CSV table of N, CA and C in Angstrom, one decimal:
chain,number,residue,atom,x,y,z
A,1,MET,N,-7.7,21.0,-0.5
A,1,MET,CA,-9.4,20.2,-0.2
A,1,MET,C,-8.6,18.7,0.6
A,2,TYR,N,-8.3,18.1,-0.6
A,2,TYR,CA,-7.3,16.3,-0.7
A,2,TYR,C,-6.2,16.8,0.3
A,3,THR,N,-5.4,17.6,0.1
A,3,THR,CA,-4.4,17.5,0.9
A,3,THR,C,-4.6,17.8,2.5
A,4,THR,N,-5.7,18.4,3.2
A,4,THR,CA,-5.9,18.6,4.5
A,4,THR,C,-6.4,17.4,5.1
A,5,ALA,N,-7.8,16.5,4.0
A,5,ALA,CA,-7.9,15.6,3.9
A,5,ALA,C,-7.4,14.5,4.0
A,6,SER,N,-6.3,14.4,3.3
A,6,SER,CA,-4.7,13.6,3.4
A,6,SER,C,-4.3,13.4,4.5
A,7,ILE,N,-3.9,15.0,4.8
A,7,ILE,CA,-2.9,14.9,5.8
A,7,ILE,C,-4.1,14.4,7.7
A,8,LEU,N,-5.1,14.6,7.7
A,8,LEU,CA,-5.7,14.6,8.9
A,8,LEU,C,-5.9,12.6,8.2
A,9,VAL,N,-6.5,12.1,8.0
A,9,VAL,CA,-6.5,10.6,7.4
A,9,VAL,C,-5.7,9.9,7.7
A,10,LEU,N,-3.8,10.5,7.2
A,10,LEU,CA,-2.9,10.3,7.5
A,10,LEU,C,-2.6,9.9,9.8
A,11,LEU,N,-2.7,11.0,9.7
A,11,LEU,CA,-2.5,11.7,11.4
A,11,LEU,C,-3.6,10.7,12.1
A,12,PHE,N,-4.8,10.6,11.3
A,12,PHE,CA,-5.0,9.2,12.7
A,12,PHE,C,-4.6,7.8,12.8
A,13,LEU,N,-3.8,7.8,11.2
A,13,LEU,CA,-3.4,6.1,11.4
A,13,LEU,C,-2.3,6.0,11.9
A,14,THR,N,-1.4,7.5,11.8
A,14,THR,CA,-0.2,6.9,12.3
A,14,THR,C,0.2,7.1,14.3
A,15,VAL,N,-1.1,8.0,15.1
A,15,VAL,CA,-1.7,7.9,15.7
A,15,VAL,C,-2.0,6.5,16.1
A,16,THR,N,-2.8,5.6,15.5
A,16,THR,CA,-3.2,4.5,15.8
A,16,THR,C,-2.3,3.2,15.9
A,17,PHE,N,-1.5,3.9,14.9
A,17,PHE,CA,-0.2,2.5,14.6
A,17,PHE,C,1.2,2.9,15.4
A,18,VAL,N,1.4,3.9,15.7
A,18,VAL,CA,2.3,4.2,16.9
A,18,VAL,C,2.3,3.6,18.0
A,19,GLN,N,1.1,3.8,17.7
A,19,GLN,CA,0.4,3.9,20.3
A,19,GLN,C,0.2,2.0,19.8
A,20,SER,N,-0.2,1.9,19.1
A,20,SER,CA,-0.4,0.2,19.5
A,20,SER,C,1.4,-0.8,19.5
A,21,ALA,N,1.9,0.1,18.8
A,21,ALA,CA,3.6,-0.7,18.5
A,21,ALA,C,3.8,0.1,19.5
A,22,TYR,N,3.8,1.0,20.4
A,22,TYR,CA,4.2,1.3,21.4
A,22,TYR,C,4.1,0.5,22.5
A,23,ASP,N,2.6,0.0,22.7
A,23,ASP,CA,1.9,-1.0,23.1
A,23,ASP,C,3.2,-2.2,23.8
A,24,LYS,N,2.9,-2.4,22.0
A,24,LYS,CA,3.5,-4.0,22.3
A,24,LYS,C,5.0,-4.0,22.4
A,25,VAL,N,5.7,-3.1,22.3
A,25,VAL,CA,6.8,-2.9,22.6
A,25,VAL,C,7.2,-3.2,24.6
A,26,PHE,N,6.3,-2.3,24.7
A,26,PHE,CA,6.5,-1.7,26.4
A,26,PHE,C,5.5,-2.6,27.4
A,27,GLY,N,4.5,-3.2,26.3
A,27,GLY,CA,3.9,-4.2,27.5
A,27,GLY,C,3.9,-5.4,26.9
A,28,TRP,N,5.6,-6.1,25.9
A,28,TRP,CA,5.2,-7.4,25.5
A,28,TRP,C,5.1,-8.2,25.9
A,29,GLN,N,5.5,-8.9,27.4
A,29,GLN,CA,5.2,-9.9,28.2
A,29,GLN,C,3.2,-10.1,28.0
A,30,GLY,N,2.7,-8.9,28.4
A,30,GLY,CA,1.6,-8.9,29.2
A,30,GLY,C,1.3,-9.2,27.8
A,31,ASN,N,1.4,-8.8,26.4
A,31,ASN,CA,0.4,-8.8,25.7
A,31,ASN,C,0.6,-10.6,24.9
A,32,VAL,N,1.9,-10.7,24.9
A,32,VAL,CA,2.2,-12.7,24.5
A,32,VAL,C,1.1,-13.4,25.3
A,33,ALA,N,0.9,-13.3,26.8
A,33,ALA,CA,0.2,-13.7,27.7
A,33,ALA,C,-1.2,-13.9,27.5
A,34,TRP,N,-1.8,-12.4,27.3
A,34,TRP,CA,-3.6,-12.6,26.7
A,34,TRP,C,-3.4,-13.3,26.0
A,35,LEU,N,-2.3,-13.2,24.2
A,35,LEU,CA,-2.8,-13.5,23.6
A,35,LEU,C,-2.5,-14.6,23.0
A,36,LYS,N,-1.6,-15.5,24.0
A,36,LYS,CA,-1.7,-16.7,24.1
A,36,LYS,C,-3.3,-17.5,24.4
A,37,GLU,N,-3.5,-17.1,25.6
A,37,GLU,CA,-5.2,-17.6,25.8
A,37,GLU,C,-6.4,-17.1,24.8
A,38,HIS,N,-6.2,-16.3,24.0
A,38,HIS,CA,-6.7,-15.4,23.3
A,38,HIS,C,-7.0,-16.5,22.3
A,39,PHE,N,-5.9,-17.0,21.8
A,39,PHE,CA,-5.5,-18.1,20.7
A,39,PHE,C,-5.1,-19.2,20.8
A,40,SER,N,-6.3,-19.3,22.1
A,40,SER,CA,-5.5,-20.6,22.5
A,40,SER,C,-6.7,-22.0,21.7
A,41,ASN,N,-7.3,-21.7,21.0
A,41,ASN,CA,-8.3,-22.7,20.4
A,41,ASN,C,-8.0,-22.3,18.9
A,42,THR,N,-7.2,-21.8,18.1
A,42,THR,CA,-6.7,-21.6,17.0
A,42,THR,C,-5.7,-23.0,17.1
A,43,SER,N,-5.8,-23.9,15.7
A,43,SER,CA,-4.9,-24.2,15.5
A,43,SER,C,-3.4,-23.6,14.9
A,44,LEU,N,-3.1,-22.6,14.0
A,44,LEU,CA,-2.8,-21.9,13.0
A,44,LEU,C,-1.8,-21.0,14.6
A,45,LEU,N,-2.4,-20.2,14.9
A,45,LEU,CA,-2.0,-19.1,16.2
A,45,LEU,C,-1.2,-19.4,17.8
A,46,LYS,N,-2.1,-20.4,17.9
A,46,LYS,CA,-1.7,-20.9,19.4
A,46,LYS,C,0.3,-21.2,19.8
A,47,ASN,N,0.3,-22.0,19.1
A,47,ASN,CA,1.6,-22.1,19.1
A,47,ASN,C,2.7,-20.5,18.6
A,48,ASN,N,2.4,-20.0,17.5
A,48,ASN,CA,3.1,-19.1,17.2
A,48,ASN,C,2.9,-17.8,17.9
A,49,VAL,N,1.8,-17.3,18.5
A,49,VAL,CA,1.9,-16.3,19.2
A,49,VAL,C,3.2,-15.1,19.3
A,50,PRO,N,4.4,-15.0,19.8
A,50,PRO,CA,5.0,-13.9,20.0
A,50,PRO,C,5.7,-14.4,18.9
A,51,ALA,N,5.9,-15.4,17.5
A,51,ALA,CA,7.1,-14.7,16.2
A,51,ALA,C,5.4,-14.0,15.8
A,52,ALA,N,4.1,-14.1,15.9
A,52,ALA,CA,3.4,-13.1,14.9
A,52,ALA,C,2.8,-12.0,15.9
A,53,LEU,N,3.1,-11.9,17.2
A,53,LEU,CA,3.1,-10.4,17.2
A,53,LEU,C,4.2,-9.6,17.0
A,54,PHE,N,5.5,-10.2,16.3
A,54,PHE,CA,6.1,-9.9,16.4
A,54,PHE,C,6.3,-8.8,14.8
A,55,LEU,N,5.3,-10.0,14.5
A,55,LEU,CA,5.3,-9.4,12.8
A,55,LEU,C,4.4,-8.5,12.6
A,56,ILE,N,2.8,-8.7,13.5
A,56,ILE,CA,2.1,-7.2,13.3
A,56,ILE,C,2.7,-6.3,14.1
A,57,LEU,N,4.3,-6.1,15.0
A,57,LEU,CA,5.2,-5.0,16.0
A,57,LEU,C,5.5,-4.6,14.8
A,58,ILE,N,6.1,-5.3,13.9
A,58,ILE,CA,7.1,-4.4,12.8
A,58,ILE,C,6.2,-4.1,11.9
A,59,LEU,N,5.1,-4.5,11.3
A,59,LEU,CA,3.8,-3.7,10.3
A,59,LEU,C,3.6,-2.3,11.3
A,60,GLU,N,3.3,-2.5,12.0
A,60,GLU,CA,2.9,-1.6,12.4
A,60,GLU,C,3.5,-0.2,12.9
A,61,LEU,N,5.1,-1.1,13.1
A,61,LEU,CA,6.1,0.6,13.0
A,61,LEU,C,6.6,0.5,12.4
A,62,ILE,N,6.1,-0.3,10.3
A,62,ILE,CA,6.4,0.2,9.4
A,62,ILE,C,5.1,1.2,8.9
A,63,THR,N,4.4,0.6,9.5
A,63,THR,CA,3.4,1.8,9.1
A,63,THR,C,2.7,2.8,9.5
A,64,GLY,N,3.2,3.6,10.5
A,64,GLY,CA,3.4,4.5,11.4
A,64,GLY,C,4.3,5.3,11.0
A,65,ILE,N,5.4,4.3,10.1
A,65,ILE,CA,6.6,5.8,9.9
A,65,ILE,C,6.2,6.4,8.3
A,66,LEU,N,6.1,5.4,7.6
A,66,LEU,CA,5.3,5.5,6.6
A,66,LEU,C,4.4,6.6,6.5
A,67,CYS,N,3.3,6.5,7.3
A,67,CYS,CA,1.7,7.6,7.5
A,67,CYS,C,2.6,8.7,7.9
A,68,LEU,N,3.2,8.8,9.0
A,68,LEU,CA,3.6,10.5,9.9
A,68,LEU,C,5.1,10.8,8.7
A,69,THR,N,5.6,10.2,7.8
A,69,THR,CA,6.4,10.7,7.0
A,69,THR,C,5.7,11.7,5.7
A,70,GLY,N,4.6,10.8,5.2
A,70,GLY,CA,3.5,10.9,4.5
A,70,GLY,C,3.0,12.5,5.0
A,71,CYS,N,2.4,12.4,6.2
A,71,CYS,CA,2.1,13.5,6.4
A,71,CYS,C,2.9,14.7,6.4
A,72,VAL,N,4.2,14.8,7.2
A,72,VAL,CA,5.3,16.0,6.9
A,72,VAL,C,5.5,15.9,5.6
A,73,GLN,N,5.8,15.4,4.6
A,73,GLN,CA,5.8,15.2,3.1
A,73,GLN,C,4.8,15.8,2.2
A,74,ILE,N,4.2,15.8,2.8
A,74,ILE,CA,2.1,16.5,1.9
A,74,ILE,C,2.5,17.9,2.4
A,75,PHE,N,2.6,18.1,4.0
A,75,PHE,CA,2.3,19.0,3.9
A,75,PHE,C,4.1,20.0,3.8
A,76,ILE,N,5.3,19.5,3.5
A,76,ILE,CA,6.2,20.3,3.1
A,76,ILE,C,6.2,20.9,1.5
A,77,THR,N,5.5,20.0,0.4
A,77,THR,CA,5.4,19.8,-0.6
A,77,THR,C,3.8,20.2,-1.0
A,78,HIS,N,2.8,20.8,0.0
A,78,HIS,CA,1.5,21.1,-0.9
A,78,HIS,C,1.4,20.1,-1.5
A,79,GLY,N,0.9,19.1,-1.4
A,79,GLY,CA,0.6,18.0,-1.9
A,79,GLY,C,1.0,17.7,-3.3
A,80,VAL,N,2.2,18.1,-3.3
A,80,VAL,CA,2.7,17.4,-4.7
A,80,VAL,C,3.2,16.2,-4.6
A,81,ASP,N,3.5,15.8,-3.4
A,81,ASP,CA,4.7,13.9,-3.1
A,81,ASP,C,3.9,13.9,-2.4
A,82,ASP,N,3.6,12.6,-2.5
A,82,ASP,CA,3.1,12.1,-1.7
A,82,ASP,C,3.2,10.1,-1.4
A,83,ILE,N,4.2,10.1,-2.3
A,83,ILE,CA,4.4,8.9,-2.4
A,83,ILE,C,4.7,7.7,-0.6
A,84,PHE,N,5.0,8.2,0.0
A,84,PHE,CA,5.4,8.1,1.4
A,84,PHE,C,3.7,8.1,2.6
A,85,GLY,N,2.8,9.0,1.9
A,85,GLY,CA,1.3,8.4,2.6
A,85,GLY,C,0.7,7.0,2.0
A,86,TYR,N,0.9,7.6,0.4
A,86,TYR,CA,0.2,6.2,-0.1
A,86,TYR,C,1.3,4.6,0.3
A,87,TYR,N,2.1,5.0,0.5
A,87,TYR,CA,2.2,3.0,0.8
A,87,TYR,C,1.7,3.1,2.7
A,88,GLY,N,1.9,4.2,2.8
A,88,GLY,CA,1.4,3.8,4.6
A,88,GLY,C,0.2,3.9,4.5
A,89,ALA,N,-0.7,4.3,3.8
A,89,ALA,CA,-2.0,3.7,3.3
A,89,ALA,C,-2.5,2.5,3.0
A,90,ILE,N,-1.3,1.7,2.3
A,90,ILE,CA,-1.2,0.4,2.1
A,90,ILE,C,-0.7,0.2,2.7
A,91,PHE,N,-0.1,0.2,3.8
A,91,PHE,CA,0.8,-0.4,4.7
A,91,PHE,C,-0.5,-1.0,6.0
A,92,SER,N,-1.1,0.4,6.5
A,92,SER,CA,-2.4,-0.1,6.9
A,92,SER,C,-3.5,-0.6,6.7
A,93,CYS,N,-3.4,-0.5,5.4
A,93,CYS,CA,-4.1,-2.1,5.2
A,93,CYS,C,-4.2,-3.6,5.9
A,94,ILE,N,-3.0,-2.8,4.8
A,94,ILE,CA,-2.7,-4.9,4.7
A,94,ILE,C,-1.7,-5.6,6.5
A,95,THR,N,-2.0,-4.1,7.2
A,95,THR,CA,-2.0,-4.6,8.4
A,95,THR,C,-3.3,-5.2,9.4
A,96,LEU,N,-4.3,-4.4,8.8
A,96,LEU,CA,-5.2,-3.8,9.4
A,96,LEU,C,-6.0,-5.7,9.1
A,97,ILE,N,-5.6,-6.2,7.6
A,97,ILE,CA,-6.3,-7.3,7.0
A,97,ILE,C,-5.4,-8.7,8.4
A,98,PHE,N,-4.3,-8.4,8.4
A,98,PHE,CA,-3.3,-8.9,9.3
A,98,PHE,C,-3.6,-9.7,10.4
A,99,LEU,N,-4.9,-8.5,11.3
A,99,LEU,CA,-5.2,-7.8,12.1
A,99,LEU,C,-6.5,-9.2,12.1
A,100,LEU,N,-7.0,-8.4,11.4
A,100,LEU,CA,-8.5,-9.1,11.0
A,100,LEU,C,-8.5,-10.3,10.9
A,101,LEU,N,-7.6,-11.4,10.6
A,101,LEU,CA,-7.6,-12.6,10.1
A,101,LEU,C,-7.2,-13.5,11.6
A,102,GLY,N,-6.2,-12.2,12.3
A,102,GLY,CA,-6.5,-13.0,13.6
A,102,GLY,C,-7.4,-13.4,14.5
A,103,GLN,N,-7.9,-11.8,14.3
A,103,GLN,CA,-9.7,-12.0,15.1
A,103,GLN,C,-10.3,-13.1,14.8
A,104,ARG,N,-10.8,-12.9,13.4
A,104,ARG,CA,-11.3,-13.9,12.8
A,104,ARG,C,-11.1,-15.6,12.8
A,105,LEU,N,-9.8,-15.8,13.2
A,105,LEU,CA,-9.8,-17.1,13.8
A,105,LEU,C,-9.8,-17.2,15.4
A,106,ALA,N,-9.7,-16.4,15.7
A,106,ALA,CA,-10.1,-16.7,17.8
A,106,ALA,C,-11.7,-16.6,17.4
A,107,LYS,N,-12.3,-16.4,16.2
A,107,LYS,CA,-13.7,-16.1,16.7
A,107,LYS,C,-14.2,-15.1,17.6
A,108,ASP,N,-13.1,-13.9,17.7
A,108,ASP,CA,-13.5,-12.6,17.9
A,108,ASP,C,-14.6,-12.0,17.4
A,109,TYR,N,-15.4,-11.7,17.4
A,109,TYR,CA,-15.8,-11.3,16.1
A,109,TYR,C,-16.3,-10.1,16.8
A,110,ASP,N,-16.5,-9.3,17.9
A,110,ASP,CA,-16.4,-7.8,18.5
A,110,ASP,C,-15.2,-7.2,18.2
A,111,GLY,N,-14.1,-7.7,18.3
A,111,GLY,CA,-12.4,-7.5,17.7
A,111,GLY,C,-12.6,-7.5,16.5
A,112,ALA,N,-13.1,-8.5,15.8
A,112,ALA,CA,-13.1,-8.2,14.0
A,112,ALA,C,-14.3,-7.1,13.3
A,113,ARG,N,-15.0,-7.0,14.0
A,113,ARG,CA,-15.5,-5.5,13.9
A,113,ARG,C,-14.4,-4.5,14.0
A,114,THR,N,-14.4,-4.0,14.9
A,114,THR,CA,-13.8,-2.9,15.4
A,114,THR,C,-12.7,-2.5,14.6
A,115,ILE,N,-11.9,-3.5,14.2
A,115,ILE,CA,-10.9,-3.3,13.2
A,115,ILE,C,-11.3,-3.1,11.5
A,116,ALA,N,-12.5,-3.7,11.3
A,116,ALA,CA,-12.6,-3.3,10.0
A,116,ALA,C,-13.4,-1.4,10.3
A,117,ILE,N,-13.8,-1.4,11.5
A,117,ILE,CA,-14.3,0.2,11.7
A,117,ILE,C,-12.9,0.8,11.2
A,118,TYR,N,-11.8,0.2,11.8
A,118,TYR,CA,-10.6,1.0,11.2
A,118,TYR,C,-9.4,1.2,10.0
A,119,PHE,N,-10.7,0.0,8.9
A,119,PHE,CA,-10.4,-0.6,7.2
A,119,PHE,C,-10.5,0.7,7.2
A,120,VAL,N,-12.2,1.1,7.4
A,120,VAL,CA,-12.9,2.0,6.8
A,120,VAL,C,-11.4,3.6,6.1
A,121,PRO,N,-11.3,4.6,6.9
A,121,PRO,CA,-10.0,5.9,7.2
A,121,PRO,C,-9.1,5.0,6.4
A,122,ALA,N,-8.4,4.0,6.5
A,122,ALA,CA,-7.7,2.8,5.8
A,122,ALA,C,-7.6,3.3,4.1
A,123,LEU,N,-8.7,2.9,4.1
A,123,LEU,CA,-9.4,2.4,2.8
A,123,LEU,C,-9.8,4.1,1.5
A,124,ILE,N,-10.2,5.3,2.8
A,124,ILE,CA,-10.0,6.4,2.6
A,124,ILE,C,-8.8,7.1,2.0
A,125,ALA,N,-8.1,7.1,3.1
A,125,ALA,CA,-6.2,7.1,2.9
A,125,ALA,C,-5.9,6.7,1.5
A,126,VAL,N,-6.1,5.5,0.9
A,126,VAL,CA,-6.0,4.8,-0.1
A,126,VAL,C,-6.2,5.6,-1.4
A,127,CYS,N,-7.5,6.1,-1.3
A,127,CYS,CA,-8.1,6.6,-2.5
A,127,CYS,C,-7.6,8.0,-2.6
A,128,LEU,N,-8.0,8.7,-1.1
A,128,LEU,CA,-7.1,10.3,-1.5
A,128,LEU,C,-5.8,10.4,-2.0
A,129,LEU,N,-4.9,9.6,-1.9
A,129,LEU,CA,-3.6,9.5,-2.4
A,129,LEU,C,-3.2,8.3,-3.3
A,130,SER,N,-4.5,7.8,-4.6
A,130,SER,CA,-3.9,7.2,-5.1
A,130,SER,C,-4.3,8.1,-6.4
A,131,HIS,N,-3.2,8.2,-7.4
A,131,HIS,CA,-3.0,9.0,-8.5
A,131,HIS,C,-3.3,7.8,-9.9
């Protein structure tokens, strides 16, 4: 039971973060332009958008790769080994906390609420994969 649930939640996180990273890589200029406007009223991020976006991109790539590798590892080992999935779940939470911080700094409370929704499966993954 836990093995199936673990794989499903890790697949959810994989899709979430790989798709987001893909959008950042192939729409970099558009993302930077939109985020500069989004963070224009924040003292911390308004002059650091490209660096912040690059940090988020790296976190999303690491998270997506760990989650996908974790799915494969759990499937191949029949749940005996799940260390990559566990670290993927941890990175999911960390990445989402960074995203939440950005939304809160921008006073985008609807965006923050959306991030909080994604945090639930990430926490479920941490719980399922904790030993």
